[in-house]
Coordinates of C-alpha atoms in Angstrom, one line a residue:
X1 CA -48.7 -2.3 26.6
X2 CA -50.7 -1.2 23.4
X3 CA -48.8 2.0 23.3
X4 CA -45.1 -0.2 23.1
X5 CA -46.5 -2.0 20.1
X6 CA -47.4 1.2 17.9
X7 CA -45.2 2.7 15.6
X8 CA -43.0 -0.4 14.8
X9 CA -42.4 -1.9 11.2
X10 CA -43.9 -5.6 11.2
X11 CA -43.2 -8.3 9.2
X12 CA -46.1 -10.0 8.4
X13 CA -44.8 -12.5 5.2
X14 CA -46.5 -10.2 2.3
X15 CA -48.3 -7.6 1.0
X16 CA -50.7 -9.2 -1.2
X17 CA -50.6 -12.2 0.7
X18 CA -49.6 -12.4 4.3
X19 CA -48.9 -15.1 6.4
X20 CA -52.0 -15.6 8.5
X21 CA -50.2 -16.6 11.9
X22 CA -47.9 -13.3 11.6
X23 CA -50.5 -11.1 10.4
X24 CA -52.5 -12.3 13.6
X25 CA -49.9 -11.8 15.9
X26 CA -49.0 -8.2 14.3
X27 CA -52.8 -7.4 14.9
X28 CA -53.2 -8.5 18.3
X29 CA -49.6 -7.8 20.2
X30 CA -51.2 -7.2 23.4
X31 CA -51.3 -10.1 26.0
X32 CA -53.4 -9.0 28.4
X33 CA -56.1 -7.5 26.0
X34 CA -55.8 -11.1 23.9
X35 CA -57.2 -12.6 27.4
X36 CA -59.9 -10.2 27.6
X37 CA -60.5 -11.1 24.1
X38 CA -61.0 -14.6 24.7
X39 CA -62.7 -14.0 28.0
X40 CA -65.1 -12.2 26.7
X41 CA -66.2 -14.5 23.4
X42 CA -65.9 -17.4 25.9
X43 CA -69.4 -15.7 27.7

């Protein structure tokens, strides 16, 4: 799943100044690991 999201041209809104919500999404494109994520800072 990580490996299928690497190599691809995002859009995240800007350079300078990117849109938050896409730059998050372009920085965490994993599902699964996003719930380990949250798991994890849940404990």
């Amino acid at each position: 799943e990580l490996n299928g999201a690497q190599g691809k041209a995002v859009d995240i809104g800007g350079y300078y100044r990117p849109d938050a919500g896409k730059l998050s999404d372009a920085m965490r494109p994993s599902a699964s690991f996003n719930t380990i994520l949250s798991d994890f800072a849940a404990h």
